[in-house]
GROMACS .gro file of C-alpha atoms in nm:
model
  317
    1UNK     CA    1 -13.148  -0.247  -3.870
    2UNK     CA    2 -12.907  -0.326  -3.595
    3UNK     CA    3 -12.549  -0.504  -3.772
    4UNK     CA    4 -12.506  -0.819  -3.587
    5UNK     CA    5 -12.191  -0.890  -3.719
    6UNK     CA    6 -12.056  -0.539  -3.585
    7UNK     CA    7 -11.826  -0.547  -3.259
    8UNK     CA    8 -12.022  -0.374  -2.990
    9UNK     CA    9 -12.087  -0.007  -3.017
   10UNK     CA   10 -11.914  -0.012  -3.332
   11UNK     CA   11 -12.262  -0.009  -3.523
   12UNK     CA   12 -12.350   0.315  -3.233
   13UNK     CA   13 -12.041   0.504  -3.310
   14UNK     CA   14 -12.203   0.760  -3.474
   15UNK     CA   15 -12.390   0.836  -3.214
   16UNK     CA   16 -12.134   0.839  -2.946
   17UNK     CA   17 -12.113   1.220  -2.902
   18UNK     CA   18 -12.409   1.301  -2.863
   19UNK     CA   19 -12.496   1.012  -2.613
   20UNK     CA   20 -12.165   1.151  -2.446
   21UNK     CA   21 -12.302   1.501  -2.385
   22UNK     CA   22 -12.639   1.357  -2.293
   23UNK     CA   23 -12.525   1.150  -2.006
   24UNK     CA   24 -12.277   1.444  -1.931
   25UNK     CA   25 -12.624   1.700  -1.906
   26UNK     CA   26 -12.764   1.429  -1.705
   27UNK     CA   27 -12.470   1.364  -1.438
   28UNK     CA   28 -12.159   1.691  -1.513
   29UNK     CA   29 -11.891   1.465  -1.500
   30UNK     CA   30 -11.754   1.367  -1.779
   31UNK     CA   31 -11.600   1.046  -1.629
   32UNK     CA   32 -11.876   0.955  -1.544
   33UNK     CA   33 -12.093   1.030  -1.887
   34UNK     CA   34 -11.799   0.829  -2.036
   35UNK     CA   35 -11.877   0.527  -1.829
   36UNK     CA   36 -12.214   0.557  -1.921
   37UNK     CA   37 -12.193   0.551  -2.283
   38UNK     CA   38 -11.992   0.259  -2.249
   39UNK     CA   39 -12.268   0.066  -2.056
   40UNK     CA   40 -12.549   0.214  -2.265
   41UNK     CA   41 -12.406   0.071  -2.591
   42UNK     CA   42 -12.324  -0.284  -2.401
   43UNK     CA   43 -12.713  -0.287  -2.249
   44UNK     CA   44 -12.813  -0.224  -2.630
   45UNK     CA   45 -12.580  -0.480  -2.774
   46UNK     CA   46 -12.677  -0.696  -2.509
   47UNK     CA   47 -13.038  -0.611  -2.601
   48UNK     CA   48 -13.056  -0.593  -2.975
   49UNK     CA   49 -13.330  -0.869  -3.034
   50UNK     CA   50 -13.564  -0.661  -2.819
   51UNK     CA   51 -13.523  -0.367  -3.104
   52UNK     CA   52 -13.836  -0.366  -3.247
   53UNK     CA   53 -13.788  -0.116  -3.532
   54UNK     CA   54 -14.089   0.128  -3.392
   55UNK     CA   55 -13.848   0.407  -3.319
   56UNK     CA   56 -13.517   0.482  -3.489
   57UNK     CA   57 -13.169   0.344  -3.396
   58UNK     CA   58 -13.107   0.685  -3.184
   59UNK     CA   59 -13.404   0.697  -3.010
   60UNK     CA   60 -13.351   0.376  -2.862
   61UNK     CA   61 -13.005   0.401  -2.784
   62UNK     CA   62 -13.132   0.728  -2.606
   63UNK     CA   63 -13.363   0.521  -2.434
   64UNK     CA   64 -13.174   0.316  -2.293
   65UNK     CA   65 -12.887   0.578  -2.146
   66UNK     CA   66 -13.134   0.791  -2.012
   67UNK     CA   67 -13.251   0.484  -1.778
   68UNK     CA   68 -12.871   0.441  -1.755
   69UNK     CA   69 -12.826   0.755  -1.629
   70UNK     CA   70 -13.099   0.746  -1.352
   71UNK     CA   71 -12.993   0.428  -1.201
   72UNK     CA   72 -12.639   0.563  -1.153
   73UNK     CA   73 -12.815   0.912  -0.991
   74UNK     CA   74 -13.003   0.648  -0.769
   75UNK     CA   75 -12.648   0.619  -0.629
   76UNK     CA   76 -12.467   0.948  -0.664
   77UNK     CA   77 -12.478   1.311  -0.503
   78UNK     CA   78 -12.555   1.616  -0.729
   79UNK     CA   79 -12.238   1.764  -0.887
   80UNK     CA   80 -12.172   2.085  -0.748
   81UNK     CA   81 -12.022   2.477  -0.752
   82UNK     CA   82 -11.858   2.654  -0.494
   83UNK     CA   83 -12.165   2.945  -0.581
   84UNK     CA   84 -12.389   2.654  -0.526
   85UNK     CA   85 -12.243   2.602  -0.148
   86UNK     CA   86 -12.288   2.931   0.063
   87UNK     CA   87 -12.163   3.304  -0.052
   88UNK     CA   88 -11.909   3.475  -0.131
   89UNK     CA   89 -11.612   3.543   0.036
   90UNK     CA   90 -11.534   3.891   0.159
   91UNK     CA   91 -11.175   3.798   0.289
   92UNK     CA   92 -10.931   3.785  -0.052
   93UNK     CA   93 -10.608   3.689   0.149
   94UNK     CA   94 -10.741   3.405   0.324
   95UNK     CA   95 -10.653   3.072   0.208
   96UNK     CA   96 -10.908   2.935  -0.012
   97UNK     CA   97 -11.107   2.572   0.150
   98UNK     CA   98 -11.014   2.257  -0.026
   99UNK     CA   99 -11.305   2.043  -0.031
  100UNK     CA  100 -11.142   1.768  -0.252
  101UNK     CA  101 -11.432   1.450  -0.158
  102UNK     CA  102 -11.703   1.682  -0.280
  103UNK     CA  103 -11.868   1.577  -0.541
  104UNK     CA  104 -11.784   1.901  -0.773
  105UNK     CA  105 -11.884   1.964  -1.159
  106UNK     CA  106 -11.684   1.912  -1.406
  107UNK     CA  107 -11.628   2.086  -1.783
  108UNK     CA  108 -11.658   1.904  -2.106
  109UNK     CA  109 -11.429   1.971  -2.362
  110UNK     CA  110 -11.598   2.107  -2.687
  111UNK     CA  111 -11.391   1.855  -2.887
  112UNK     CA  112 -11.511   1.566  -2.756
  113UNK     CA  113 -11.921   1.609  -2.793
  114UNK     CA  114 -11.928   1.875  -3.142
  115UNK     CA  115 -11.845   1.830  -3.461
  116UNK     CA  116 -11.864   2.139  -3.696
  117UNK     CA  117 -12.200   2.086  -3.802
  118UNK     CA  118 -12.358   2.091  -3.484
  119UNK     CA  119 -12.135   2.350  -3.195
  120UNK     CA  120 -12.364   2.582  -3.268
  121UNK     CA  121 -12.662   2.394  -3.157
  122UNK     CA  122 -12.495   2.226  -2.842
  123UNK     CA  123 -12.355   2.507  -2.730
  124UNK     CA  124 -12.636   2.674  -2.523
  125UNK     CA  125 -12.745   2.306  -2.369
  126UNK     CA  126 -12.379   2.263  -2.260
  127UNK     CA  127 -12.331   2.613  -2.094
  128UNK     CA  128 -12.208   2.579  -1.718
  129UNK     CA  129 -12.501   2.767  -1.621
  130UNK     CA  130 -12.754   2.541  -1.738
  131UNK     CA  131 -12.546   2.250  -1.637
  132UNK     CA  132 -12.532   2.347  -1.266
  133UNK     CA  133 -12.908   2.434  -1.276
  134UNK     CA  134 -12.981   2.095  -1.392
  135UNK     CA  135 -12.752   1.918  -1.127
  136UNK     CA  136 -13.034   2.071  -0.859
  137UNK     CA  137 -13.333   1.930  -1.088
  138UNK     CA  138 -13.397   1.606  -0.938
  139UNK     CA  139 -13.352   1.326  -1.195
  140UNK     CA  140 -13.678   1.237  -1.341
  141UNK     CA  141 -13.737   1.562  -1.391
  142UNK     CA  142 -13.375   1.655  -1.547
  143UNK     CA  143 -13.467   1.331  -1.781
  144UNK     CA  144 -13.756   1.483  -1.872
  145UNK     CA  145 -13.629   1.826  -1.974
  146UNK     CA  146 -13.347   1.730  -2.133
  147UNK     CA  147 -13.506   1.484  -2.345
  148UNK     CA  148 -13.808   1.779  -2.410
  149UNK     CA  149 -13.588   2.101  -2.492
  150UNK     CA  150 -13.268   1.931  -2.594
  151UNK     CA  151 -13.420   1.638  -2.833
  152UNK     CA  152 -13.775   1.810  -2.882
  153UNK     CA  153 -13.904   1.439  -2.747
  154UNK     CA  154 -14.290   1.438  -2.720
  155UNK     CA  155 -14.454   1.393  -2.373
  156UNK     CA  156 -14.572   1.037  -2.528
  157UNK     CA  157 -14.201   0.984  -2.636
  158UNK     CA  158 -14.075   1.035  -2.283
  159UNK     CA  159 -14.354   0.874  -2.138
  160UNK     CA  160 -14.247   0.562  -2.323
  161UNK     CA  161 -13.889   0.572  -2.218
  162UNK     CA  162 -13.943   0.631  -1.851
  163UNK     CA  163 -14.235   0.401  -1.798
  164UNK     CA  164 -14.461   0.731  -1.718
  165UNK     CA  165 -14.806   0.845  -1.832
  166UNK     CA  166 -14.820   1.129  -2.042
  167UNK     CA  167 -14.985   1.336  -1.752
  168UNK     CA  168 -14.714   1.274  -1.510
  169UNK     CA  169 -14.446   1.326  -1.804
  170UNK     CA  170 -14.652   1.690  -1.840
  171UNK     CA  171 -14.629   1.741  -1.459
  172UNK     CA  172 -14.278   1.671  -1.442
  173UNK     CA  173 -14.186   1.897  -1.732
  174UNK     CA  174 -14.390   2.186  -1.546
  175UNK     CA  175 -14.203   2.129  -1.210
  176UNK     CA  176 -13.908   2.100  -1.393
  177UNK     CA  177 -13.930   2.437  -1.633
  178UNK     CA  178 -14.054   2.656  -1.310
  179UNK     CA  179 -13.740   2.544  -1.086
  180UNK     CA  180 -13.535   2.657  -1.398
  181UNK     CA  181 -13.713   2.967  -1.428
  182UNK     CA  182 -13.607   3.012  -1.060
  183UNK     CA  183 -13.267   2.956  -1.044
  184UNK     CA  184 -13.184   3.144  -1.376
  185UNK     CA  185 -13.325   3.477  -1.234
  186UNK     CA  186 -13.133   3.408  -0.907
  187UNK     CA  187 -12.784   3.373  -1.138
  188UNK     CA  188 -12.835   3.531  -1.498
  189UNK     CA  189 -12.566   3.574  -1.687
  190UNK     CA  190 -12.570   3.832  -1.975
  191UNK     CA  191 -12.566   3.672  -2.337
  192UNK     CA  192 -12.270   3.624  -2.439
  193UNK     CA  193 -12.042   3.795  -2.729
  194UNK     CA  194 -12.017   3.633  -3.122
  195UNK     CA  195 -11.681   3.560  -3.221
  196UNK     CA  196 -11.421   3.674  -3.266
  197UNK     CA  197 -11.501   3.916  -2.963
  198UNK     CA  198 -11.498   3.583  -2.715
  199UNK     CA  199 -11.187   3.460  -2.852
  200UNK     CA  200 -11.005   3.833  -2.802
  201UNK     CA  201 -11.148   3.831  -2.438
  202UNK     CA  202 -10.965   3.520  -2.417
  203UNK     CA  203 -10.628   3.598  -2.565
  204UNK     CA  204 -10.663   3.892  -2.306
  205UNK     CA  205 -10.695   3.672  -2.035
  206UNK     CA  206 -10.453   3.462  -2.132
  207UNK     CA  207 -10.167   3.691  -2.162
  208UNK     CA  208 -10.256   3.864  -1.841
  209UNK     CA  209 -10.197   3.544  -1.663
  210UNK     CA  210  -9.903   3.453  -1.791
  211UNK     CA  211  -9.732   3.801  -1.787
  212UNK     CA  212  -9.894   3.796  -1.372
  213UNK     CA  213 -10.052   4.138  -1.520
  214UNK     CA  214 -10.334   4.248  -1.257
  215UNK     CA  215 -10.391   4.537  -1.457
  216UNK     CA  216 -10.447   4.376  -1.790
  217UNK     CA  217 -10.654   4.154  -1.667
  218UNK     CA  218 -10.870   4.434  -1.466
  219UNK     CA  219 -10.947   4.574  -1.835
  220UNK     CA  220 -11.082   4.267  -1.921
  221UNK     CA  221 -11.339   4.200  -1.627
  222UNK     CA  222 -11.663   4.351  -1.537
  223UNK     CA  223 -11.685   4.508  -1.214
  224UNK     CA  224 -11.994   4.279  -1.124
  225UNK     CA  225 -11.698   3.962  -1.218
  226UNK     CA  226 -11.660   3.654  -0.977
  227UNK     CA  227 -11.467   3.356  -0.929
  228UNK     CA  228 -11.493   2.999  -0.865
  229UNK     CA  229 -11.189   2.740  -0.792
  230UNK     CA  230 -11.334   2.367  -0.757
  231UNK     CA  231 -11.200   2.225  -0.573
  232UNK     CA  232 -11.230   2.475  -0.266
  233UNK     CA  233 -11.574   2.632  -0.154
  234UNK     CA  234 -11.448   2.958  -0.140
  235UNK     CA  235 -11.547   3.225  -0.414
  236UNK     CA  236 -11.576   3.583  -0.471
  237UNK     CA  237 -11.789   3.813  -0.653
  238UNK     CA  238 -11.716   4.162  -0.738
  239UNK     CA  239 -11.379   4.372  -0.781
  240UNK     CA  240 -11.344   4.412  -0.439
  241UNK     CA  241 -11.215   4.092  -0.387
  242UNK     CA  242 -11.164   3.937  -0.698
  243UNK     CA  243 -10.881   4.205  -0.774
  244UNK     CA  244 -10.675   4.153  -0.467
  245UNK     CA  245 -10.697   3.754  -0.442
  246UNK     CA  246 -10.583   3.767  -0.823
  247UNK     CA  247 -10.294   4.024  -0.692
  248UNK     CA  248 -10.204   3.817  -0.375
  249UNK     CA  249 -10.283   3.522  -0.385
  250UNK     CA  250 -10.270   3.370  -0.777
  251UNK     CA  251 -10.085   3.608  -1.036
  252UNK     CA  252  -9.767   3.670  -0.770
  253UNK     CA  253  -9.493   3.622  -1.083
  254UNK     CA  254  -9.471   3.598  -1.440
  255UNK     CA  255  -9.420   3.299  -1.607
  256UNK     CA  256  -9.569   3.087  -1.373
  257UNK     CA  257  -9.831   2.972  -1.557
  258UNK     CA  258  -9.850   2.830  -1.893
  259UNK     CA  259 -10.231   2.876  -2.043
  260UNK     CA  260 -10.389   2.747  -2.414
  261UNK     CA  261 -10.666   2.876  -2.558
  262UNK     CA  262 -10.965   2.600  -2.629
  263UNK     CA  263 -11.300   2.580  -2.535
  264UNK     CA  264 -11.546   2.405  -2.320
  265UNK     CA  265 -11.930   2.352  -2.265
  266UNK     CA  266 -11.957   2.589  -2.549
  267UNK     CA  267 -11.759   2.850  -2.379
  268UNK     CA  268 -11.404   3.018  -2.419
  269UNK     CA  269 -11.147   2.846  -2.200
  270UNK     CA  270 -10.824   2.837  -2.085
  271UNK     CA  271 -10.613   2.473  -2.043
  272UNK     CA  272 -10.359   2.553  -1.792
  273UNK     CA  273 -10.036   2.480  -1.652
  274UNK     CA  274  -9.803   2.587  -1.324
  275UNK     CA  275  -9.422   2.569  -1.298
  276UNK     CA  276  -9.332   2.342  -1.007
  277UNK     CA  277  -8.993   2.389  -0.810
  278UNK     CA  278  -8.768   2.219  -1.055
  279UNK     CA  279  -8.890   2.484  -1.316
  280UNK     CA  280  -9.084   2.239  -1.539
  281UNK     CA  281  -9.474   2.294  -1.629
  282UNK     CA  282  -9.732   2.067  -1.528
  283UNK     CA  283 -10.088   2.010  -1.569
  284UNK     CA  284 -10.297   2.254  -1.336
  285UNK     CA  285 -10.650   2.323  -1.468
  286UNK     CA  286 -10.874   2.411  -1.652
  287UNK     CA  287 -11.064   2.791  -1.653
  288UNK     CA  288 -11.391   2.832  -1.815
  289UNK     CA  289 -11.516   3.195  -1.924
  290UNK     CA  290 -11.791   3.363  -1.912
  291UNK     CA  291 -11.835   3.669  -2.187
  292UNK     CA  292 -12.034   3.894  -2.254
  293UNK     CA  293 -11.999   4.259  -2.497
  294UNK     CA  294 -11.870   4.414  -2.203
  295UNK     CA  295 -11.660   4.198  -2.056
  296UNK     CA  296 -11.582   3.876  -1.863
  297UNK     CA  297 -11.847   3.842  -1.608
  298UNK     CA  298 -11.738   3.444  -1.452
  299UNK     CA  299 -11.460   3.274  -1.433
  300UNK     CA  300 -11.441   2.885  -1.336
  301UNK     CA  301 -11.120   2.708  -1.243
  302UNK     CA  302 -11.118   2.367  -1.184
  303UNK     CA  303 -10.774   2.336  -1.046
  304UNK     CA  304 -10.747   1.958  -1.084
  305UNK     CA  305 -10.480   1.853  -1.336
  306UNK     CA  306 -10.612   1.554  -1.417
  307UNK     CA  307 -10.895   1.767  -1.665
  308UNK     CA  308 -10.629   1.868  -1.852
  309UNK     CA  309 -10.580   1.547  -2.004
  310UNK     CA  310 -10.929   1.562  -2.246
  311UNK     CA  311 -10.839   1.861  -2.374
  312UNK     CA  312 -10.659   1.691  -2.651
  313UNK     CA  313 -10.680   2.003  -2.892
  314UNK     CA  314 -10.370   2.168  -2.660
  315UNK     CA  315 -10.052   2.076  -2.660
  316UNK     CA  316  -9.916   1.868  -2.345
  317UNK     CA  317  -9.589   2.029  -2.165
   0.00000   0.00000   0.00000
């Protein structure tokens, strides 16, 4: 039973992290999943003598920010990648693209959705993969999955919380499954190593950035390795170009960059920050990793400083 007496959403705050990575499956910005939570728990404060006690505290409060959720898509582009744009680049030493008023995809800080006893279970609904395949589901049917694979909802359950018959809830789950099927054999990514393997790629990575070591960081990649830089829509895929825009265009001196180790959407990553002309480090980015046994195979930069912020398991500068 619902505590009256109970500020808003203080009688939900146990369920705040996981309604926090739901609405961040649902949209990939955390921002916005953040803003979401907030107006789920006010609707269900709001709404509290309409809680009939047929379904458990959670489920309703899922309920309701899943509806949340696809109002605010009725509004809103799908969050992007550059991969998720055009091709690759084949030109290294041209200047990357900015496309800052693109709606890009954002990463979600581990520390703010897991606690111990359940990282192991989020992790594989929170990769960047999955996220970025969902962003091109369209939102009924990202609803319906999500709720299905991620909650193990039944096709009744969803029915009932999107106001669809069990029929279409099956259709939409069918649509919804074969899409996936689609896009993950257009992008696989290898599985990915156990610790402390990921956490050694890492370290790797790190140091080869900060010591501007192309070499050390060569070891590290697989030859098959690309590269992503939100905001721009330029990438590259493959040693061939990866190598020489690392060489010319990012890792020019040593000590430019300050990097942390931490971790997002269940992956290794790397909070970072660039010395600016007066010498002192500031907020750059964040990079998220993809590993596998044999290597890094995908590396993510969001180069907007403004990430860095969440990641409130690193130290600022």
């Amino acid at each position: 039973m619902i505590n009256s007496d109970a500020e808003p959403g203080n009688w939900a705050e146990p369920y705040r992290r996981e309604l926090l990575a739901h609405c961040y499956r649902m949209l990939g910005s955390v921002a916005d999943a953040e803003d979401l939570v907030q107006e789920t728990l006010l609707r269900a404060w709001r709404s509290q003598d309409q809680f009939r006690g047929d379904a458990s505290e959670r489920t309703w409060l899922y309920r309701i920010a899943t509806n949340v959720c696809l109002t605010a898509l009725e509004h809103r582009s799908r969050r992007v990648l550059p991969s998720g744009l055009g091709g690759p680049g084949d030109d290294p030493r041209s200047v990357p693209a900015a496309r800052p008023d693109l709606p890009w995809l954002e990463p979600i800080p581990d520390v703010l959705v897991n606690d111990p006893a359940t990282i192991v279970a989020e992790r594989d609904s929170l990769r960047l993969a999955l996220i970025t395949c969902l962003q091109q589901l369209p939102p009924r049917q990202r609803a319906a999955f999500l709720l299905r694979e991620v909650l193990s909802w039944s096709a009744a359950e969803i029915g009932e919380a999107l106001g669809l018959s069990t029929a279409a809830v099956k259709s939409l789950l069918q649509r919804a499954r074969a899409r996936l099927d689609q896009l993950r054999s257009a992008g696989e990514q290898p599985t990915g190593p156990v610790q402390p393997e990921r956490r050694e790629l890492l370290d790797h990575y790190i140091a080869a950035f900060e010591n501007a070591d192309v070499g050390a960081l060569e070891a590290v990649l697989r030859r098959d390795v690309s590269i992503e830089m939100t905001p721009s829509t330029t990438w590259f895929a493959g040693f061939g170009t990866c190598l020489p825009f690392f060489a010319e265009q990012v890792l020019t001196k040593p000590g430019e960059y300050r990097m942390f180790a931490s971790s997002a959407n269940g992956q290794p990553a790397g909070v970072t920050y660039r010395r600016d002309a007066d010498g002192r480090f500031q907020p750059f980015g964040v990079a998220v990793l993809t590993t596998t046994p044999t290597g890094i195979s995908r590396i993510v930069a969001f180069c907007e400083a403004r990430l860095v912020q969440r990641f409130v398991d690193v130290p600022p500068l």
